[in-house]
mmCIF file of C-alpha atoms and ligand atoms in Angstrom:
data_model
loop_
_atom_site.group_PDB
_atom_site.id
_atom_site.type_symbol
_atom_site.label_atom_id
_atom_site.label_comp_id
_atom_site.label_asym_id
_atom_site.label_seq_id
_atom_site.Cartn_x
_atom_site.Cartn_y
_atom_site.Cartn_z
ATOM 1 C CA MET A 1 85.185 148.677 144.992
ATOM 2 C CA GLU A 2 88.466 149.493 146.628
ATOM 3 C CA ARG A 3 91.677 148.984 144.710
ATOM 4 C CA ASN A 4 92.753 146.242 147.136
ATOM 5 C CA GLU A 5 89.475 144.383 146.733
ATOM 6 C CA PHE A 6 89.684 144.717 142.952
ATOM 7 C CA LEU A 7 93.213 143.277 142.852
ATOM 8 C CA LYS A 8 92.221 140.414 145.165
ATOM 9 C CA SER A 9 89.251 139.521 143.012
ATOM 10 C CA LEU A 10 91.378 139.829 139.879
ATOM 11 C CA GLY A 11 94.008 137.503 141.376
ATOM 12 C CA LEU A 12 91.374 135.009 142.364
ATOM 13 C CA GLY A 13 89.898 135.110 138.846
ATOM 14 C CA VAL A 14 93.291 134.558 137.218
ATOM 15 C CA ALA A 15 94.010 131.712 139.601
ATOM 16 C CA MET A 16 90.674 130.096 138.740
ATOM 17 C CA VAL A 17 91.346 130.398 135.001
ATOM 18 C CA CYS A 18 94.870 128.936 135.346
ATOM 19 C CA THR A 19 93.668 126.109 137.542
ATOM 20 C CA GLY A 20 90.876 125.279 135.106
ATOM 21 C CA ALA A 21 93.279 125.262 132.161
ATOM 22 C CA CYS A 22 95.724 123.078 134.072
ATOM 23 C CA PHE A 23 93.048 120.568 135.063
ATOM 24 C CA SER A 24 91.790 120.522 131.525
ATOM 25 C CA ALA A 25 95.270 119.883 130.074
ATOM 26 C CA CYS A 26 96.343 117.430 132.743
ATOM 27 C CA GLY A 27 93.181 115.403 132.639
ATOM 28 C CA LYS A 28 93.135 115.063 128.898
ATOM 29 C CA LYS A 29 94.249 111.798 127.429
ATOM 30 C CA SER A 30 96.098 111.555 124.172
ATOM 31 C CA ASP A 31 94.065 112.404 121.115
ATOM 32 C CA SER A 32 95.576 109.475 119.278
ATOM 33 C CA PRO A 33 93.384 106.387 119.236
ATOM 34 C CA GLU A 34 94.277 103.236 121.088
ATOM 35 C CA PRO A 35 96.646 101.105 119.064
ATOM 36 C CA SER A 36 94.650 98.640 117.084
ATOM 37 C CA LYS A 37 94.877 95.466 119.060
ATOM 38 C CA PRO A 38 95.047 92.638 118.865
ATOM 39 C CA ASN A 39 95.624 92.521 115.130
ATOM 40 C CA GLY A 40 98.350 93.931 112.994
ATOM 41 C CA GLY A 41 101.487 93.002 114.883
ATOM 42 C CA GLY A 42 104.227 90.504 114.428
ATOM 43 C CA GLY A 43 105.715 91.743 111.194
ATOM 44 C CA VAL A 44 109.386 92.542 110.851
ATOM 45 C CA PRO A 45 110.605 96.060 110.041
ATOM 46 C CA SER A 46 110.463 96.997 106.377
ATOM 47 C CA GLY A 47 113.762 96.360 104.651
ATOM 48 C CA THR A 48 114.737 93.490 106.930
ATOM 49 C CA THR A 49 116.338 90.619 105.043
ATOM 50 C CA ALA A 50 116.877 87.053 106.101
ATOM 51 C CA SER A 51 118.747 84.344 104.237
ATOM 52 C CA VAL A 52 118.896 80.583 104.280
ATOM 53 C CA ASP A 53 121.709 78.377 102.950
ATOM 54 C CA LEU A 54 119.921 75.895 100.731
ATOM 55 C CA GLY A 55 123.014 73.703 100.767
ATOM 56 C CA THR A 56 122.402 72.854 104.419
ATOM 57 C CA GLN A 57 118.875 74.064 105.310
ATOM 58 C CA LEU A 58 115.372 73.392 104.009
ATOM 59 C CA LEU A 59 116.556 70.279 102.209
ATOM 60 C CA ALA A 60 113.292 68.336 102.550
ATOM 61 C CA VAL A 61 109.847 69.402 101.390
ATOM 62 C CA GLY A 62 107.917 70.443 104.480
ATOM 63 C CA SER A 63 110.966 71.580 106.431
ATOM 64 C CA SER A 64 111.031 75.041 107.936
ATOM 65 C CA VAL A 65 113.351 77.416 109.724
ATOM 66 C CA VAL A 66 113.048 80.844 111.361
ATOM 67 C CA VAL A 67 115.659 83.491 110.580
ATOM 68 C CA ASN A 68 115.320 87.133 111.715
ATOM 69 C CA SER A 69 111.682 86.533 112.689
ATOM 70 C CA ILE A 70 110.855 85.265 109.192
ATOM 71 C CA LEU A 71 109.480 81.747 108.837
ATOM 72 C CA PHE A 72 110.841 79.971 105.753
ATOM 73 C CA ILE A 73 109.047 76.864 104.514
ATOM 74 C CA ARG A 74 110.013 74.545 101.690
ATOM 75 C CA THR A 75 106.764 73.748 99.896
ATOM 76 C CA ALA A 76 108.130 71.867 96.862
ATOM 77 C CA ALA A 77 111.285 70.306 95.486
ATOM 78 C CA GLY A 78 113.860 72.364 93.596
ATOM 79 C CA ASN A 79 115.452 75.684 94.392
ATOM 80 C CA ALA A 80 113.135 78.074 92.548
ATOM 81 C CA THR A 81 111.499 80.796 94.602
ATOM 82 C CA THR A 82 108.175 79.061 93.985
ATOM 83 C CA SER A 83 109.469 76.115 96.026
ATOM 84 C CA PHE A 84 109.380 78.196 99.205
ATOM 85 C CA ALA A 85 107.179 80.438 101.322
ATOM 86 C CA ALA A 86 108.274 83.126 103.747
ATOM 87 C CA THR A 87 105.938 84.642 106.322
ATOM 88 C CA GLN A 88 106.213 86.488 109.569
ATOM 89 C CA ALA A 89 107.193 84.106 112.375
ATOM 90 C CA ILE A 90 105.325 85.988 115.117
ATOM 91 C CA CYS A 91 101.561 85.720 115.333
ATOM 92 C CA PRO A 92 99.654 88.934 114.541
ATOM 93 C CA HIS A 93 97.103 88.115 117.248
ATOM 94 C CA GLN A 94 99.184 88.449 120.408
ATOM 95 C CA GLY A 95 102.722 87.574 119.431
ATOM 96 C CA GLY A 96 102.833 83.806 119.798
ATOM 97 C CA ALA A 97 105.473 81.839 117.942
ATOM 98 C CA LEU A 98 104.349 80.401 114.610
ATOM 99 C CA SER A 99 105.418 76.965 113.401
ATOM 100 C CA PHE A 100 104.838 75.084 110.197
ATOM 101 C CA ILE A 101 102.962 71.837 110.825
ATOM 102 C CA GLN A 102 104.139 69.676 107.987
ATOM 103 C CA ALA A 103 101.632 66.842 108.514
ATOM 104 C CA SER A 104 98.720 69.273 108.167
ATOM 105 C CA ASN A 105 100.358 71.704 105.747
ATOM 106 C CA TYR A 106 99.524 74.797 107.744
ATOM 107 C CA ILE A 107 101.178 77.334 110.007
ATOM 108 C CA GLN A 108 100.004 77.266 113.612
ATOM 109 C CA CYS A 109 100.404 79.597 116.559
ATOM 110 C CA GLY A 110 101.716 78.041 119.751
ATOM 111 C CA LEU A 111 99.746 80.436 121.956
ATOM 112 C CA HIS A 112 96.089 80.282 120.873
ATOM 113 C CA SER A 113 96.311 77.798 117.990
ATOM 114 C CA SER A 114 95.272 80.094 115.163
ATOM 115 C CA ARG A 115 96.131 78.542 111.814
ATOM 116 C CA TYR A 116 97.279 80.018 108.520
ATOM 117 C CA SER A 117 98.029 78.778 105.038
ATOM 118 C CA THR A 118 101.553 79.101 103.659
ATOM 119 C CA SER A 119 100.229 82.027 101.628
ATOM 120 C CA GLY A 120 99.304 83.776 104.880
ATOM 121 C CA SER A 121 95.526 83.473 104.797
ATOM 122 C CA ILE A 122 93.625 82.655 107.987
ATOM 123 C CA LEU A 123 92.448 79.047 108.308
ATOM 124 C CA ALA A 124 91.331 79.215 111.956
ATOM 125 C CA GLN A 125 90.865 82.067 114.414
ATOM 126 C CA PRO A 126 92.496 82.013 117.871
ATOM 127 C CA ASN A 127 90.900 79.700 120.430
ATOM 128 C CA ASP A 128 90.557 82.497 123.007
ATOM 129 C CA GLY A 129 87.645 84.128 121.186
ATOM 130 C CA GLY A 130 89.827 86.857 119.675
ATOM 131 C CA THR A 131 90.492 87.535 116.046
ATOM 132 C CA THR A 132 93.711 87.532 114.112
ATOM 133 C CA SER A 133 94.746 88.917 110.749
ATOM 134 C CA ALA A 134 96.440 87.411 107.732
ATOM 135 C CA LEU A 135 100.175 86.851 107.893
ATOM 136 C CA LYS A 136 102.589 89.067 106.075
ATOM 137 C CA VAL A 137 104.230 87.157 103.250
ATOM 138 C CA TYR A 138 107.644 88.242 102.017
ATOM 139 C CA PRO A 139 109.063 88.114 98.482
ATOM 140 C CA LEU A 140 111.914 85.713 97.853
ATOM 141 C CA THR A 141 115.007 85.601 95.678
ATOM 142 C CA VAL A 142 117.419 82.749 95.055
ATOM 143 C CA SER A 143 121.063 83.358 94.226
ATOM 144 C CA GLY A 144 123.143 80.225 94.013
ATOM 145 C CA ASN A 145 122.369 78.352 97.220
ATOM 146 C CA THR A 146 121.145 81.405 99.078
ATOM 147 C CA LEU A 147 117.425 81.979 99.569
ATOM 148 C CA THR A 148 116.646 85.498 100.721
ATOM 149 C CA ALA A 149 113.412 87.064 101.933
ATOM 150 C CA THR A 150 113.003 90.827 102.109
ATOM 151 C CA ALA A 151 110.391 92.425 104.347
HETATM 152 S S1 LIG B 201 98.986 84.807 119.751
HETATM 153 FE FE1 LIG B 201 98.667 83.536 118.047
HETATM 154 S S2 LIG B 201 96.612 82.953 118.156
HETATM 155 FE FE2 LIG B 201 96.911 84.241 119.878
#
């Protein structure tokens, strides 16, 4: 083999190796798995706090309010922490808005009608055939007239 032929074949070989490596790298998808959908979303970032003024809000049993994506519900009379519940206000299924339905004493999603108890457990799955997960429930403190939930 002549020197010229050898160099040509060497160049072609290197080009083939580089091209193969490039195709391999470019065609490869991320090694990380798909995000787990549809469940697991809708919580607020850890450390987030939200407060309610009990002098003007949540005065009646069954009333509710959303502050900082946390759904506060008055479940009983009095201003002890046990008189309230605080859950995520965004549905873990696909992000629908959650509301407390006082007449039925459950939390319902406005998008696919999943239902949850005030303790966050699932009462009904979404009506689109999907599945949801339990709601995050946040601990509460009361200081004077201020009710605070911490995510
Ligand atoms: S987004 Fe709430 S049930 Fe689908």
